[in-house]
Amino acid sequence: MSARRPALSVDVVSLTPHGRRLTVLLVRVGDSRSKERWELPNDAPRSDETIDEAAARVVRPTLGAQPAMLEQVAAFGDRRRHPSDAAVSIGYVALVASGASASLGGDAAWFPVDELPPIAPRQRAIVDGAMHAVRARLDQSPIAFRLLPSTFTLSQLQEIYELLLGRRLHKASFRRALHASWLVEPTDEWRSEGRGRPAQLFRYAPRKRRGSRRGVRFEGVSGT
Amino acid sequence: MSARRPALSVDVVSLTPHGRRLTVLLVRVGDSRSKERWELPNDAPRSDETIDEAAARVVRPTLGAQPAMLEQVAAFGDRRRHPSDAAVSIGYVALVASGASASLGGDAAWFPVDELPPIAPRQRAIVDGAMHAVRARLDQSPIAFRLLPSTFTLSQLQEIYELLLGRRLHKASFRRALHASWLVEPTDEWRSEGRGRPAQLFRYAPRKRRGSRRGVRFEGVSGT
DNA sequence: TCAATAGTGTCTGTTAGACATTATGGA
DNA sequence: TCCATAATGTCTAACAGACACTATTGA
């Protein structure tokens, strides 16, 4: 994309749920005759741009709209290979609401995060770092809602938490903690999905907390 | 230090306790006639160097030895001013054991973190980011021990935790949680400091955890 | 002796996780 | 009807924080 040996690149890991899996957005890069090559959307920041602005610009063409969240992960300045050969790459995570990924740019596609095609080693590290950062922030701030449409069932919400944490949660405990956190409110609608009893729809509506807690906080482990 | 408008700088926030305060290492910069100016130790990374290596090189001359921990905080690429005018600065935190800061380089000095002299706005943001990162990692990994000599009293350890967390902890709860975490073991020595009963000295000696926890974990708030 | 700090034992309220039960729809 | 999922109530073990107490030194 940019000229030879830039000092910097900005790389964005876009995440969205697809079914029961978390997926990452990759773009196919040139080389029409050689075998397929994929990479994270990335570019060198321009001279008049902050790195946050560069990251926003990098996701714009591939994603239709702006993501629900875009945050820096870290700088990666080791000797691992990067497509642009940049000395240092700055990783970002973008969270995209489920279903909002309808209009993908031409050569972009979503891949399950645990089944990525071969990518440059440094970009592989950026993806891992992005997952770490998201998990770390999950109990500090309510970022799980960024991956959901505006109304959702509690089972959907729990599924997102399980996707991000990589482990099952206890249903009753999850709902108790959620209730105590005052982050959601019920709507009048119910949704029937397949078998079983229909689920009530909720929306994200954080209330002022009187004293203490910041996020949702689960120690909760195994699930039935 | 380096030529005009480098693309990158690496800035290191070195932390060590002094008495009951956390202090940051700053260096005085040139300008012998003008009024004092201080800044975080920083430099542009060299072309053959990773950013981690650059950070290690930056702290070496000012600190006597290598710090007990050196980790990246984040990249700071906004439009705030930086001494070198770098487009992007990468912040690092170094933790230095108490007392190990005997041989400081020429124009370096420790300042209480809440009473820093005026520094460039971006470096101010790097210091804040470093404090955030340290607090965030405190309950994930036992970094408090990096700020202590090899043997210490439990009151000293608790004081470090209070310094880093910025709030008082409950003594009995602190010791209970510490005992449960299997991170320290007692030595045969006791130390008498001023009045009161002498305190037993402990050393950092993490044991294998059978099941769950990673760090120390305190919800614990107020102290007697 | 008093003051100050170290170190411990007990009580209580909160809560995470397990378990059980009811509710409600589709096949 | 049976089955699958939603939603909720109760029990229990673990634990954080409060409180009280003993232990041991210096002044």
XYZ file of C-alpha atoms (C1' of nucleotides) in Angstrom:
502
model
C 0.000 0.000 0.000
C 2.691 2.515 0.947
C 6.260 3.020 -0.242
C 9.299 1.049 0.881
C 10.283 0.591 4.559
C 7.950 2.933 6.380
C 8.840 3.527 10.006
C 5.307 2.845 11.170
C 2.160 0.940 10.346
C -1.262 0.967 11.949
C -3.002 -2.433 11.916
C -6.624 -3.009 12.858
C -8.144 -6.230 14.211
C -11.903 -5.997 13.590
C -13.957 -8.449 15.638
C -17.557 -9.533 15.203
C -19.483 -12.622 16.274
C -20.669 -15.016 13.600
C -22.907 -17.684 15.023
C -21.041 -19.138 17.962
C -17.623 -17.957 16.870
C -15.650 -14.765 17.038
C -14.348 -13.677 13.647
C -11.593 -11.365 12.417
C -11.666 -9.223 9.298
C -8.849 -9.839 6.809
C -8.274 -8.446 3.330
C -6.921 -10.303 0.339
C -3.813 -8.706 -1.040
C -2.796 -8.341 -4.710
C -0.838 -11.203 -6.275
C -3.631 -12.300 -8.573
C -1.665 -15.248 -9.980
C 0.210 -16.424 -6.876
C -1.640 -18.209 -4.105
C -3.985 -16.314 -1.810
C -2.456 -14.009 0.739
C -4.391 -12.354 3.550
C -3.513 -9.594 5.968
C -4.970 -7.282 8.573
C -6.084 -3.933 7.136
C -3.126 -1.616 7.696
C -1.419 1.491 6.449
C 1.252 3.991 7.424
C -0.117 7.043 9.248
C 0.010 10.247 7.239
C 2.054 13.158 8.404
C -0.925 15.251 9.519
C -2.777 12.438 11.243
C -2.849 11.020 14.782
C -2.582 7.258 15.040
C -6.192 7.036 16.254
C -7.266 8.868 13.114
C -5.138 6.579 10.992
C -6.786 3.529 12.515
C -10.236 4.957 11.814
C -9.220 5.616 8.228
C -7.840 2.104 7.802
C -11.099 0.376 8.770
C -13.369 2.692 6.804
C -13.051 1.240 3.288
C -13.310 -2.429 4.292
C -16.062 -2.087 6.844
C -19.149 -0.253 5.667
C -19.494 2.162 8.561
C -17.405 2.984 11.623
C -17.059 0.252 14.245
C -18.782 0.474 17.625
C -15.431 0.716 19.356
C -11.877 1.329 18.232
C -9.047 1.175 20.756
C -5.325 0.812 20.726
C -3.831 -2.511 21.810
C -0.087 -1.897 21.873
C 2.944 -1.189 19.723
C 4.680 -4.190 18.160
C 8.292 -3.409 17.394
C 10.066 -6.736 17.435
C 11.795 -8.327 14.457
C 8.857 -10.377 13.285
C 7.807 -9.890 9.698
C 5.107 -7.409 8.701
C 3.606 -7.022 5.206
C 4.796 -3.425 4.901
C 8.175 -4.143 6.528
C 7.459 -1.358 9.004
C 9.902 -1.131 11.905
C 7.025 -0.698 14.348
C 3.335 -1.601 14.017
C 0.613 -0.214 16.231
C -2.269 -2.608 16.774
C -5.895 -1.592 17.213
C -9.050 -3.562 18.026
C -12.374 -2.670 16.470
C -15.605 -4.145 17.781
C -18.368 -4.487 15.219
C -21.978 -5.155 16.131
C -23.367 -8.482 15.019
C -25.113 -8.149 11.667
C -23.611 -4.744 10.882
C -21.065 -6.347 8.601
C -23.441 -6.702 5.665
C -21.630 -4.488 3.164
C -18.060 -5.652 3.164
C -15.553 -4.024 0.867
C -14.384 -6.020 -2.141
C -11.581 -8.274 -1.003
C -12.431 -8.561 2.664
C -13.721 -11.565 4.589
C -14.386 -12.702 8.151
C -12.374 -15.628 9.528
C -12.904 -17.458 12.827
C -10.217 -16.188 15.171
C -8.954 -19.691 15.850
C -8.817 -20.635 12.175
C -7.022 -17.766 10.506
C -5.251 -18.347 7.209
C -1.465 -17.838 7.284
C -0.621 -14.198 7.957
C 2.597 -12.356 8.748
C 3.982 -13.312 12.186
C 3.737 -9.805 13.560
C 0.095 -9.561 12.529
C -0.523 -12.913 14.191
C 0.908 -11.386 17.385
C -1.323 -8.339 16.976
C -4.407 -10.553 16.759
C -3.373 -12.380 19.930
C -2.705 -9.085 21.651
C -6.099 -7.797 20.588
C -7.831 -10.803 22.121
C -5.889 -10.306 25.320
C -6.787 -6.631 25.467
C -10.460 -7.283 24.901
C -10.572 -9.939 27.606
C -8.741 -7.687 30.034
C -11.126 -4.801 29.453
C -14.217 -6.978 29.602
C -14.618 -6.775 33.351
C -13.591 -3.135 33.517
C -16.066 -1.724 31.054
C -19.162 -3.085 29.343
C -17.690 -3.650 25.906
C -19.634 -6.846 25.263
C -22.647 -4.753 24.227
C -20.614 -3.353 21.322
C -20.831 -6.750 19.663
C -24.624 -6.978 19.863
C -27.503 -5.327 18.043
C -29.470 -2.726 19.999
C -31.854 -5.301 21.441
C -30.829 -8.806 22.404
C -31.719 -11.720 24.620
C -29.824 -12.488 27.793
C -28.723 -15.769 26.266
C -27.148 -13.852 23.384
C -25.373 -11.581 25.832
C -24.084 -14.508 27.837
C -22.899 -16.140 24.643
C -20.832 -13.061 23.817
C -19.252 -13.091 27.253
C -18.438 -16.755 26.850
C -16.961 -16.109 23.417
C -14.724 -13.346 24.732
C -13.719 -15.069 27.947
C -13.256 -18.430 26.291
C -15.173 -20.323 28.952
C -18.700 -21.218 29.995
C -20.549 -19.146 32.571
C -23.185 -20.101 35.080
C -26.561 -18.908 33.857
C -28.172 -17.994 37.170
C -25.036 -16.279 38.425
C -24.647 -14.414 35.168
C -28.129 -12.990 35.391
C -27.786 -12.145 39.055
C -24.569 -10.241 38.418
C -26.097 -8.534 35.419
C -29.096 -7.459 37.414
C -26.851 -6.079 40.147
C -24.841 -4.101 37.611
C -27.836 -2.149 36.266
C -26.515 -2.238 32.718
C -29.599 -3.500 30.885
C -33.329 -2.936 30.946
C -36.069 -5.180 29.568
C -38.209 -4.224 26.581
C -41.788 -5.357 25.952
C -40.754 -7.655 23.145
C -40.141 -11.376 23.202
C -38.406 -13.461 20.603
C -38.932 -17.103 19.836
C -35.922 -18.882 18.376
C -36.603 -22.437 17.343
C -37.718 -24.670 20.168
C -38.161 -23.698 23.808
C -39.740 -20.777 25.568
C -39.359 -17.349 23.910
C -36.805 -15.001 25.463
C -37.415 -11.437 26.514
C -35.466 -8.770 24.626
C -33.276 -6.345 26.546
C -31.484 -3.162 25.645
C -28.262 -1.676 26.920
C -29.183 1.098 29.362
C -26.548 1.755 31.998
C -27.790 3.443 35.186
C -25.793 5.489 37.621
C -24.085 3.248 40.109
C -24.523 4.350 43.696
C -21.225 3.129 45.070
C -18.817 0.669 43.764
C -18.683 -1.588 40.775
C -17.564 -0.673 37.300
C -18.430 -3.538 34.990
C -20.185 -6.809 35.414
C -17.653 -8.964 37.240
C -17.905 -12.706 37.021
C -15.759 -15.151 38.791
C -18.358 -17.599 37.618
C -17.007 -20.652 35.893
C -18.801 -23.771 34.852
C -22.231 -23.892 33.326
C -25.095 -26.341 33.131
C 19.309 13.997 21.901
C 18.508 12.910 18.341
C 18.191 14.865 15.093
C 15.121 16.796 13.942
C 11.603 15.322 13.705
C 12.189 11.641 14.300
C 9.203 9.455 13.538
C 9.459 7.653 16.849
C 10.592 8.024 20.420
C 10.771 5.521 23.253
C 10.026 7.047 26.689
C 10.556 5.260 30.002
C 8.697 5.910 33.264
C 10.869 4.459 36.047
C 9.052 3.957 39.339
C 10.445 3.350 42.795
C 9.054 3.908 46.301
C 10.632 6.584 48.457
C 9.296 6.509 51.971
C 5.556 6.513 51.639
C 5.481 7.905 48.120
C 5.892 6.565 44.634
C 8.492 8.458 42.639
C 9.329 8.889 38.946
C 12.766 9.319 37.434
C 13.284 12.472 35.369
C 16.427 13.906 33.774
C 17.408 17.549 33.554
C 17.885 18.705 29.997
C 20.550 21.151 28.673
C 19.694 24.852 28.727
C 22.235 25.765 31.369
C 21.168 29.423 31.467
C 17.421 29.116 30.997
C 15.215 27.803 33.769
C 15.218 24.115 34.691
C 13.581 21.711 32.300
C 12.911 18.076 33.082
C 11.826 15.178 30.921
C 11.370 11.411 30.902
C 14.455 9.575 29.639
C 13.783 8.996 25.941
C 15.423 8.435 22.608
C 14.638 7.367 19.068
C 15.093 3.638 18.470
C 18.033 2.770 16.266
C 17.516 1.030 12.980
C 18.845 -2.353 14.168
C 17.015 -2.351 17.473
C 13.620 -3.564 18.701
C 11.637 -1.091 20.781
C 12.117 -3.261 23.876
C 15.854 -3.075 23.358
C 15.644 0.662 22.869
C 13.777 1.041 26.152
C 16.424 -1.002 27.964
C 19.133 1.171 26.447
C 17.337 4.373 27.445
C 17.179 3.502 31.140
C 20.722 2.144 31.387
C 22.714 5.383 31.702
C 20.432 7.083 34.209
C 19.705 4.099 36.394
C 22.745 2.233 37.617
C 21.654 -1.273 36.679
C 18.716 -2.739 34.788
C 15.284 -2.354 36.396
C 13.429 -5.307 37.939
C 10.736 -5.025 35.285
C 10.399 -3.200 32.000
C 7.139 -3.368 30.065
C 5.443 -1.448 27.338
C 2.495 0.748 28.256
C 1.143 1.950 24.923
C 1.884 4.130 21.902
C 1.064 7.814 22.200
C 0.489 9.347 18.801
C -1.743 12.325 19.381
C -0.795 15.938 18.720
C 0.471 16.718 22.199
C 3.961 18.096 22.417
C 6.974 15.868 22.977
C 10.551 17.074 23.642
C 11.863 15.380 20.501
C 8.838 16.357 18.412
C 8.418 12.702 17.508
C 5.212 11.870 15.676
C 4.650 8.842 17.904
C 6.057 8.002 21.337
C 6.057 4.552 22.850
C 5.795 4.548 26.637
C 7.422 1.996 28.932
C 7.229 1.436 32.698
C 10.254 0.311 34.657
C 9.925 -0.925 38.219
C 12.988 -0.373 40.389
C 13.474 -2.082 43.731
C 13.513 0.185 46.749
C 17.063 1.189 47.637
C 18.515 0.045 44.322
C 18.558 3.616 43.052
C 21.738 4.583 44.908
C 23.909 5.419 41.919
C 21.898 7.794 39.799
C 23.393 9.213 36.629
C 24.415 12.901 36.638
C 21.324 14.950 35.912
C 18.654 12.539 37.062
C 16.350 12.814 40.078
C 13.303 11.119 41.593
C 10.062 13.127 41.896
C 6.878 12.104 43.711
C 4.438 11.052 41.024
C 1.825 13.518 42.189
C 4.280 16.432 42.342
C 6.094 16.316 39.035
C 7.711 19.475 37.686
C 6.283 20.758 34.390
C 6.990 18.304 31.574
C 5.827 18.022 27.980
C 2.101 17.198 27.748
C 2.651 13.926 25.959
C 5.102 12.766 28.605
C 2.576 13.729 31.260
C 0.108 11.422 29.478
C 2.723 8.666 29.372
C 3.208 8.903 33.145
C -0.545 8.665 33.693
C -0.736 5.725 31.318
C 2.107 4.009 33.154
C 0.303 4.335 36.478
C -2.845 2.932 34.911
C -0.982 -0.005 33.421
C 0.733 -0.840 36.694
C -2.547 -0.744 38.612
C -4.246 -2.880 36.005
C -1.524 -5.523 36.101
C -1.282 -5.519 39.878
C -4.017 -8.090 40.415
C -2.980 -10.155 37.395
C 0.643 -10.702 38.282
C 2.699 -10.140 41.394
C 4.565 -7.032 40.267
C 4.519 -5.383 43.707
C 7.516 -7.490 44.700
C 9.572 -5.776 41.997
C 9.496 -2.620 44.071
C 10.866 -4.276 47.219
C 14.259 -5.569 48.300
C 14.682 -9.346 48.417
C 13.432 -9.587 52.002
C 10.722 -7.376 53.421
C 8.076 -7.178 56.111
C 4.414 -7.727 55.363
C 3.740 -4.142 56.394
C 6.182 -2.968 53.725
C 4.455 -5.155 51.163
C 1.047 -3.849 52.136
C 2.369 -0.298 51.903
C 3.474 -0.930 48.311
C 0.064 -2.277 47.407
C -1.554 0.767 48.970
C 0.809 3.043 47.087
C 0.017 1.421 43.764
C -3.705 1.075 44.316
C -4.034 4.507 45.853
C -6.164 3.340 48.765
C -5.870 1.737 52.188
C -6.216 -2.029 52.602
C -7.501 -4.086 55.487
C -4.574 -5.668 57.351
C -6.119 -8.994 58.321
C -7.715 -9.462 54.903
C -4.495 -8.562 53.170
C -2.571 -11.208 55.078
C -5.250 -13.806 54.592
C -5.303 -13.231 50.834
C -1.522 -13.246 50.735
C -1.377 -16.514 52.615
C -3.905 -18.052 50.230
C -1.882 -16.922 47.221
C 1.309 -18.762 48.268
C 3.510 -15.976 46.971
C 5.747 -15.435 49.997
C 7.547 -17.529 52.572
C 8.869 -16.436 55.967
C 12.567 -16.241 56.756
C 14.120 -16.742 60.190
C 14.927 -13.067 60.544
C 13.009 -10.358 62.355
C 13.452 -6.639 62.021
C 12.761 -4.008 64.616
C 11.889 -0.593 63.229
C 11.546 2.089 65.857
C 8.783 1.376 68.365
C 6.461 -1.622 68.388
C 6.960 -5.308 68.022
C 9.558 -6.444 65.469
C 8.233 -7.766 62.166
C 9.169 -11.052 60.559
C 10.973 -10.816 57.249
C 9.542 -12.598 54.215
C 10.852 -13.363 50.795
C 9.102 -13.668 47.451
C 8.760 -17.381 46.706
C 5.799 -18.228 44.480
C 4.524 -21.811 44.748
C 2.594 -23.775 42.166
C -1.095 -23.048 42.478
C -3.263 -26.133 42.456
C -6.354 -24.638 40.898
C -7.298 -21.145 40.175
C -5.933 -17.776 41.132
C -3.174 -15.877 39.461
C -2.336 -12.888 41.614
C -3.321 -11.744 45.042
C -6.796 -10.313 44.559
C -8.142 -7.865 47.060
C -11.527 -6.345 47.044
C -10.482 -5.124 50.467
C -11.012 -1.457 51.060
C -10.747 0.440 54.287
C -8.069 -0.080 56.862
C -7.780 0.294 60.606
C 3.831 2.088 82.607
C 2.301 3.478 78.177
C 2.430 3.817 73.231
C 3.031 1.730 68.974
C 3.313 -1.822 65.816
C 2.968 -7.043 64.541
C 0.227 -10.876 64.182
C -4.254 -13.820 64.901
C -8.880 -15.561 65.933
C -13.814 -14.974 65.420
C -18.118 -13.150 63.653
C -21.167 -11.614 60.034
C -22.999 -10.119 55.639
C -22.407 -10.903 50.819
C -22.140 -13.687 46.925
C -20.661 -17.249 43.467
C -21.966 -21.612 42.007
C -24.972 -25.739 42.425
C -29.398 -27.444 42.245
C -34.200 -27.580 41.621
C -38.459 -25.965 39.863
C -41.776 -23.532 37.140
C -43.025 -21.354 32.558
C -43.813 -21.569 27.757
C -43.361 -22.572 23.294
C -42.235 -26.054 19.051
C -42.101 -30.622 17.162
C -47.149 -35.766 24.613
C -42.294 -34.806 24.984
C -38.422 -31.837 24.638
C -35.828 -27.692 24.680
C -35.057 -23.310 26.322
C -36.201 -19.246 29.555
C -36.503 -17.520 34.037
C -36.318 -17.715 39.012
C -35.993 -19.310 43.937
C -33.215 -21.614 47.549
C -29.178 -23.688 49.659
C -24.302 -23.735 50.823
C -19.453 -22.946 50.968
C -16.158 -19.347 50.510
C -14.626 -15.027 51.671
C -14.106 -9.915 52.486
C -14.283 -6.655 56.012
C -14.998 -5.514 60.916
C -13.649 -6.123 65.439
C -11.195 -7.639 69.229
C -7.520 -9.519 71.264
C -2.669 -11.080 72.310
C 2.466 -10.396 71.583
C 6.563 -7.769 71.753
C 9.365 -4.051 71.559
C 11.061 1.171 72.701
C 10.375 5.262 75.267
